mmCIF file of C-alpha atoms in Angstrom:
data_model
loop_
_atom_site.group_PDB
_atom_site.id
_atom_site.type_symbol
_atom_site.label_atom_id
_atom_site.label_comp_id
_atom_site.label_asym_id
_atom_site.label_seq_id
_atom_site.Cartn_x
_atom_site.Cartn_y
_atom_site.Cartn_z
ATOM 1 C CA MET A 24 -0.072 0.059 -0.018
ATOM 2 C CA GLY A 25 2.756 2.443 0.787
ATOM 3 C CA ARG A 26 4.194 2.135 -2.713
ATOM 4 C CA TYR A 27 0.855 2.914 -4.101
ATOM 5 C CA LEU A 28 0.413 5.929 -1.959
ATOM 6 C CA ARG A 29 3.871 7.277 -2.772
ATOM 7 C CA GLY A 30 3.263 6.657 -6.363
ATOM 8 C CA ARG A 31 -0.037 8.507 -6.231
ATOM 9 C CA ARG A 32 1.589 11.446 -4.581
ATOM 10 C CA ASP A 33 4.328 11.598 -7.149
ATOM 11 C CA LEU A 34 1.623 11.493 -9.911
ATOM 12 C CA LEU A 35 -0.107 14.437 -8.522
ATOM 13 C CA GLY A 36 3.218 16.269 -8.063
ATOM 14 C CA LEU A 37 2.532 16.867 -4.276
ATOM 15 C CA SER A 38 5.238 17.033 -1.729
ATOM 16 C CA LEU A 39 5.209 14.844 1.411
ATOM 17 C CA LYS A 40 4.536 17.944 3.500
ATOM 18 C CA VAL A 41 1.641 19.168 1.483
ATOM 19 C CA VAL A 42 -0.153 15.705 1.472
ATOM 20 C CA ALA A 43 0.510 15.268 5.168
ATOM 21 C CA SER A 44 -1.032 18.712 5.984
ATOM 22 C CA LYS A 45 -4.108 17.940 3.853
ATOM 23 C CA ALA A 46 -4.659 14.641 5.579
ATOM 24 C CA GLY A 47 -3.965 16.097 9.005
ATOM 25 C CA MET A 48 -0.844 14.122 9.931
ATOM 26 C CA SER A 49 2.876 14.884 10.264
ATOM 27 C CA SER A 50 5.313 14.472 7.394
ATOM 28 C CA ASP A 51 7.125 11.795 9.516
ATOM 29 C CA TYR A 52 3.982 9.779 9.966
ATOM 30 C CA LEU A 53 3.096 9.856 6.303
ATOM 31 C CA GLY A 54 6.810 8.894 5.421
ATOM 32 C CA ARG A 55 6.484 5.842 7.636
ATOM 33 C CA VAL A 56 3.052 4.882 6.063
ATOM 34 C CA GLU A 57 4.750 5.115 2.617
ATOM 35 C CA ARG A 58 7.700 3.034 3.698
ATOM 36 C CA GLY A 59 5.341 0.384 5.176
ATOM 37 C CA THR A 60 6.539 0.725 8.670
ATOM 38 C CA GLN A 61 3.520 2.449 10.186
ATOM 39 C CA GLN A 62 0.050 0.983 10.651
ATOM 40 C CA ILE A 63 -2.806 3.359 9.821
ATOM 41 C CA GLY A 64 -6.330 3.522 11.184
ATOM 42 C CA LEU A 65 -9.478 3.720 9.003
ATOM 43 C CA ASP A 66 -10.225 7.350 9.813
ATOM 44 C CA THR A 67 -6.710 8.553 9.135
ATOM 45 C CA LEU A 68 -6.580 6.437 5.921
ATOM 46 C CA SER A 69 -9.773 8.022 4.678
ATOM 47 C CA ASN A 70 -8.251 11.455 5.183
ATOM 48 C CA LEU A 71 -5.250 10.348 3.171
ATOM 49 C CA PHE A 72 -7.359 9.055 0.396
ATOM 50 C CA ASP A 73 -9.130 12.347 0.187
ATOM 51 C CA ALA A 74 -5.862 14.255 0.146
ATOM 52 C CA LEU A 75 -4.684 12.080 -2.785
ATOM 53 C CA ASP A 76 -8.008 11.902 -4.581
ATOM 54 C CA VAL A 77 -8.109 8.186 -4.657
ATOM 55 C CA ASP A 78 -10.979 6.551 -6.598
ATOM 56 C CA GLU A 79 -13.612 4.354 -4.854
ATOM 57 C CA ARG A 80 -12.495 0.998 -6.276
ATOM 58 C CA SER A 81 -8.865 1.624 -5.124
ATOM 59 C CA ARG A 82 -10.058 2.744 -1.784
ATOM 60 C CA GLU A 83 -11.795 -0.480 -1.051
ATOM 61 C CA PHE A 84 -8.828 -2.539 -2.197
ATOM 62 C CA LEU A 85 -6.277 -0.438 -0.159
ATOM 63 C CA VAL A 86 -8.450 -0.855 2.925
ATOM 64 C CA LYS A 87 -8.226 -4.673 2.561
ATOM 65 C CA LEU A 88 -4.447 -4.374 2.353
ATOM 66 C CA ALA A 89 -4.316 -2.227 5.592
ATOM 67 C CA HIS A 90 -6.905 -4.387 7.372
ATOM 68 C CA PRO A 91 -7.025 -7.736 5.581
ATOM 69 C CA THR A 92 -9.691 -9.390 7.706
ATOM 70 C CA LEU A 93 -11.960 -6.376 8.446
ATOM 71 C CA LEU A 94 -14.452 -6.523 5.555
ATOM 72 C CA ASP A 95 -14.648 -10.233 5.427
ATOM 73 C CA SER A 96 -15.449 -10.566 9.107
ATOM 74 C CA ALA A 97 -17.853 -7.649 9.067
ATOM 75 C CA GLN A 98 -19.708 -9.170 6.098
ATOM 76 C CA LYS A 99 -19.513 -12.686 7.557
ATOM 77 C CA ARG A 100 -18.182 -14.329 4.445
ATOM 78 C CA GLU A 101 -15.081 -16.224 3.484
ATOM 79 C CA PRO A 102 -12.733 -14.664 0.977
ATOM 80 C CA ARG A 103 -13.094 -16.421 -2.347
ATOM 81 C CA ALA A 104 -10.197 -17.464 -4.613
ATOM 82 C CA TYR A 105 -8.852 -14.886 -6.982
ATOM 83 C CA GLY A 106 -10.762 -16.007 -10.040
ATOM 84 C CA THR A 107 -13.974 -17.492 -8.970
ATOM 85 C CA ALA A 108 -17.644 -16.536 -9.439
ATOM 86 C CA HIS A 109 -20.813 -18.052 -7.865
ATOM 87 C CA THR A 110 -23.276 -19.916 -10.207
ATOM 88 C CA HIS A 111 -25.986 -17.293 -9.548
ATOM 89 C CA ASP A 112 -23.436 -14.583 -10.654
ATOM 90 C CA LEU A 113 -23.005 -16.388 -13.995
ATOM 91 C CA ILE A 114 -26.809 -16.684 -14.526
ATOM 92 C CA ASP A 115 -27.176 -13.011 -13.975
ATOM 93 C CA LEU A 116 -24.208 -12.427 -16.425
ATOM 94 C CA GLN A 117 -25.779 -14.539 -19.238
ATOM 95 C CA ALA A 118 -29.132 -12.902 -18.744
ATOM 96 C CA SER A 119 -27.835 -9.598 -20.027
ATOM 97 C CA PRO A 120 -28.434 -8.867 -23.862
ATOM 98 C CA TYR A 121 -25.577 -6.419 -23.759
ATOM 99 C CA PRO A 122 -21.767 -6.816 -23.186
ATOM 100 C CA HIS A 123 -21.333 -7.831 -19.509
ATOM 101 C CA ALA A 124 -18.264 -9.141 -17.671
ATOM 102 C CA LEU A 125 -17.116 -9.812 -14.230
ATOM 103 C CA MET A 126 -13.646 -8.308 -13.669
ATOM 104 C CA ARG A 127 -11.254 -8.449 -10.901
ATOM 105 C CA TRP A 128 -9.622 -5.146 -9.932
ATOM 106 C CA PRO A 129 -6.998 -3.746 -9.964
ATOM 107 C CA LEU A 130 -5.398 -5.736 -12.842
ATOM 108 C CA PHE A 131 -8.479 -6.022 -15.153
ATOM 109 C CA ASP A 132 -8.756 -9.816 -15.106
ATOM 110 C CA VAL A 133 -11.829 -11.123 -16.728
ATOM 111 C CA ILE A 134 -13.358 -13.723 -14.439
ATOM 112 C CA ALA A 135 -16.466 -14.399 -16.611
ATOM 113 C CA CYS A 136 -18.215 -12.666 -19.584
ATOM 114 C CA ASN A 137 -21.271 -13.292 -21.663
ATOM 115 C CA ALA A 138 -21.421 -13.948 -25.481
ATOM 116 C CA ALA A 139 -22.213 -10.179 -26.222
ATOM 117 C CA PHE A 140 -18.992 -9.171 -24.409
ATOM 118 C CA GLU A 141 -16.928 -11.804 -26.439
ATOM 119 C CA ALA A 142 -18.508 -10.336 -29.657
ATOM 120 C CA ALA A 143 -17.776 -6.808 -28.666
ATOM 121 C CA PHE A 144 -14.106 -7.565 -27.757
ATOM 122 C CA PRO A 145 -13.034 -10.455 -30.163
ATOM 123 C CA GLY A 146 -10.404 -12.681 -28.323
ATOM 124 C CA LEU A 147 -11.096 -11.344 -24.856
ATOM 125 C CA THR A 148 -12.635 -14.230 -22.939
ATOM 126 C CA ALA A 149 -12.988 -15.573 -19.384
ATOM 127 C CA GLY A 150 -9.360 -15.930 -18.046
ATOM 128 C CA GLY A 151 -8.124 -13.058 -20.148
ATOM 129 C CA ASN A 152 -6.898 -9.650 -19.172
ATOM 130 C CA VAL A 153 -7.912 -6.323 -20.739
ATOM 131 C CA VAL A 154 -4.486 -4.834 -20.741
ATOM 132 C CA GLU A 155 -2.940 -7.773 -22.435
ATOM 133 C CA TRP A 156 -5.748 -7.783 -24.904
ATOM 134 C CA VAL A 157 -5.593 -4.316 -25.832
ATOM 135 C CA MET A 158 -1.820 -4.412 -26.325
ATOM 136 C CA LEU A 159 -1.301 -7.818 -27.859
ATOM 137 C CA ASN A 160 -4.436 -8.643 -29.814
ATOM 138 C CA PRO A 161 -4.224 -7.303 -33.461
ATOM 139 C CA GLN A 162 -8.055 -6.939 -33.552
ATOM 140 C CA ALA A 163 -8.074 -4.416 -30.642
ATOM 141 C CA PRO A 164 -7.108 -1.318 -32.762
ATOM 142 C CA LEU A 165 -9.767 -2.396 -35.322
ATOM 143 C CA VAL A 166 -12.548 -2.744 -32.661
ATOM 144 C CA LEU A 167 -11.592 0.429 -30.725
ATOM 145 C CA PRO A 168 -11.553 3.502 -32.888
ATOM 146 C CA ASP A 169 -9.954 5.377 -30.019
ATOM 147 C CA TRP A 170 -7.562 2.649 -29.309
ATOM 148 C CA ALA A 171 -4.492 4.774 -28.444
ATOM 149 C CA ALA A 172 -6.653 6.713 -25.737
ATOM 150 C CA PHE A 173 -8.125 3.482 -24.291
ATOM 151 C CA ALA A 174 -4.752 1.655 -24.274
ATOM 152 C CA HIS A 175 -2.990 4.637 -22.696
ATOM 153 C CA GLY A 176 -5.666 4.833 -19.978
ATOM 154 C CA MET A 177 -5.560 1.146 -19.239
ATOM 155 C CA VAL A 178 -1.740 0.873 -19.120
ATOM 156 C CA HIS A 179 -1.538 3.899 -16.900
ATOM 157 C CA SER A 180 -4.229 2.538 -14.640
ATOM 158 C CA LEU A 181 -2.434 -0.698 -14.266
ATOM 159 C CA ARG A 182 0.892 1.073 -13.379
ATOM 160 C CA PHE A 183 -0.583 2.843 -10.580
ATOM 161 C CA ALA A 184 -3.038 0.324 -9.248
ATOM 162 C CA PRO A 185 -2.390 -0.873 -5.653
ATOM 163 C CA LYS A 186 -0.460 -4.148 -5.763
ATOM 164 C CA PRO A 187 -0.011 -6.240 -2.534
ATOM 165 C CA ASN A 188 2.377 -9.138 -2.327
ATOM 166 C CA GLY A 189 1.213 -12.576 -3.226
ATOM 167 C CA GLU A 190 -1.016 -13.586 -6.144
ATOM 168 C CA VAL A 191 -2.056 -10.143 -7.354
ATOM 169 C CA ALA A 192 1.609 -9.006 -7.407
ATOM 170 C CA GLN A 193 2.570 -12.139 -9.459
ATOM 171 C CA ARG A 194 -0.292 -11.447 -11.982
ATOM 172 C CA PHE A 195 0.978 -7.892 -12.284
ATOM 173 C CA ALA A 196 4.494 -8.986 -13.002
ATOM 174 C CA THR A 197 3.208 -11.461 -15.591
ATOM 175 C CA ILE A 198 1.206 -8.876 -17.433
ATOM 176 C CA VAL A 199 4.102 -6.318 -17.547
ATOM 177 C CA ASP A 200 6.433 -9.042 -18.763
ATOM 178 C CA ARG A 201 4.116 -9.990 -21.580
ATOM 179 C CA CYS A 202 3.602 -6.446 -22.690
ATOM 180 C CA ALA A 203 6.888 -4.627 -21.920
ATOM 181 C CA GLY A 204 8.802 -3.850 -25.122
ATOM 182 C CA LEU A 205 5.781 -3.601 -27.320
ATOM 183 C CA PRO A 206 5.315 -0.507 -29.550
ATOM 184 C CA ARG A 207 4.112 2.446 -27.382
ATOM 185 C CA TRP A 208 4.164 0.570 -24.136
ATOM 186 C CA ASP A 209 6.956 2.770 -22.775
ATOM 187 C CA GLN A 210 4.998 5.797 -23.847
ATOM 188 C CA PHE A 211 1.815 4.650 -22.227
ATOM 189 C CA TRP A 212 3.589 3.512 -19.147
ATOM 190 C CA ASN A 213 5.666 6.612 -18.545
ATOM 191 C CA THR A 214 3.233 9.438 -19.354
ATOM 192 C CA TYR A 215 -0.005 10.615 -18.047
ATOM 193 C CA PRO A 216 -2.954 10.116 -20.425
ATOM 194 C CA PRO A 217 -4.177 13.380 -21.956
ATOM 195 C CA ASP A 218 -7.744 14.509 -21.200
ATOM 196 C CA PRO A 219 -9.893 12.791 -23.775
ATOM 197 C CA GLY A 220 -12.128 15.922 -23.863
ATOM 198 C CA GLY A 221 -15.407 14.070 -23.522
ATOM 199 C CA ASP A 222 -17.496 11.746 -21.405
ATOM 200 C CA SER A 223 -15.175 9.156 -19.907
ATOM 201 C CA ASP A 224 -18.209 6.959 -19.240
ATOM 202 C CA VAL A 225 -18.815 6.389 -23.073
ATOM 203 C CA ILE A 226 -16.697 3.973 -25.221
ATOM 204 C CA LEU A 227 -16.736 3.780 -29.151
ATOM 205 C CA LEU A 228 -16.710 0.345 -30.600
ATOM 206 C CA ARG A 229 -16.543 -0.868 -34.162
ATOM 207 C CA THR A 230 -18.423 -4.075 -35.338
ATOM 208 C CA LEU A 231 -15.884 -5.745 -37.625
ATOM 209 C CA SER A 232 -18.431 -7.610 -39.704
ATOM 210 C CA SER A 233 -20.232 -4.511 -40.674
ATOM 211 C CA ASP A 234 -17.700 -1.762 -40.140
ATOM 212 C CA GLU A 235 -20.293 0.150 -38.179
ATOM 213 C CA GLN A 236 -19.420 2.275 -35.165
ATOM 214 C CA SER A 237 -21.561 2.625 -31.989
ATOM 215 C CA ARG A 238 -21.333 4.347 -28.685
ATOM 216 C CA HIS A 239 -21.892 2.503 -25.393
ATOM 217 C CA ILE A 240 -22.366 3.808 -21.859
ATOM 218 C CA VAL A 241 -19.814 2.164 -19.563
ATOM 219 C CA ARG A 242 -21.114 1.028 -16.094
ATOM 220 C CA ILE A 243 -18.811 -0.443 -13.516
ATOM 221 C CA ASP A 244 -20.269 -1.382 -10.157
ATOM 222 C CA LYS A 245 -19.732 -3.864 -7.300
ATOM 223 C CA PRO A 246 -22.577 -5.831 -5.941
ATOM 224 C CA GLU A 247 -23.124 -5.413 -2.252
ATOM 225 C CA PHE A 248 -25.830 -7.961 -1.607
ATOM 226 C CA PRO A 249 -24.219 -10.519 -1.702
ATOM 227 C CA ALA A 250 -20.788 -8.909 -1.406
ATOM 228 C CA ASN A 251 -18.322 -10.166 -4.093
ATOM 229 C CA ILE A 252 -14.599 -9.829 -4.824
ATOM 230 C CA TRP A 253 -15.100 -8.563 -8.463
ATOM 231 C CA HIS A 254 -16.845 -5.821 -10.325
ATOM 232 C CA ARG A 255 -19.351 -5.860 -13.030
ATOM 233 C CA TYR A 256 -18.346 -4.235 -16.154
ATOM 234 C CA ARG A 257 -21.497 -3.494 -18.412
ATOM 235 C CA LEU A 258 -21.919 -1.701 -21.731
ATOM 236 C CA ILE A 259 -25.268 -0.298 -22.620
ATOM 237 C CA PRO A 260 -25.990 1.016 -26.170
ATOM 238 C CA TYR A 261 -26.132 4.829 -26.328
ATOM 239 C CA PRO A 262 -29.818 5.722 -26.798
ATOM 240 C CA GLU A 263 -29.343 7.651 -30.080
ATOM 241 C CA ASP A 264 -27.152 4.954 -31.615
ATOM 242 C CA ALA A 265 -29.533 2.278 -30.607
ATOM 243 C CA ALA A 266 -32.444 4.024 -32.360
ATOM 244 C CA VAL A 267 -30.452 4.408 -35.462
ATOM 245 C CA ALA A 268 -29.390 0.696 -35.463
ATOM 246 C CA ALA A 269 -32.957 -0.296 -35.024
#
């Protein structure tokens, strides 16, 4: 967690002193948190998240790093293995007529997906990874008219995702090993994505069989009842585009 917090602070161009002041702690205390030698309470951690403008998905993941058993014991559930989904989750997934996948953050691993998702992202199936697909699959630039912006954002998100030790850290290393050295990887990895100048909740996709382009609203959420370890990634046809297609 400390590495992530330090990386986030560096990304924002903020000094240790500035972030510590915004979070209501001393610079020495924050330095120990970043070095991993200081335990941190939930209230203090929340203040630090606010100071660093940490997104909601990363907040939950980081809380589990700082307090590994807290959420599972509070929700009275046993932690699942990294890549598993319940039968009822899969039934819900297949019932959707639109692209729908279960993904494990922070590395964008696809746990399960429906046929509409596989059609929208050819070659990306259960067990795959979005970053690997967008960088390695030759169809990705054809399916994504805004491929460079999408790929840049995914690679950048991967770089600054919180990565604990263990299985997630190993997955991270595997993804980077497979993609490092590819054209534009270093550019995407080492630079901040430019503002796309539009609604980040909308993705443009091309259907290869017809060469038609359509916009989709992106919805990413995490079911709470029952609680799950993955997020739902759903695409909904943009109303105007759906009307034209009909």
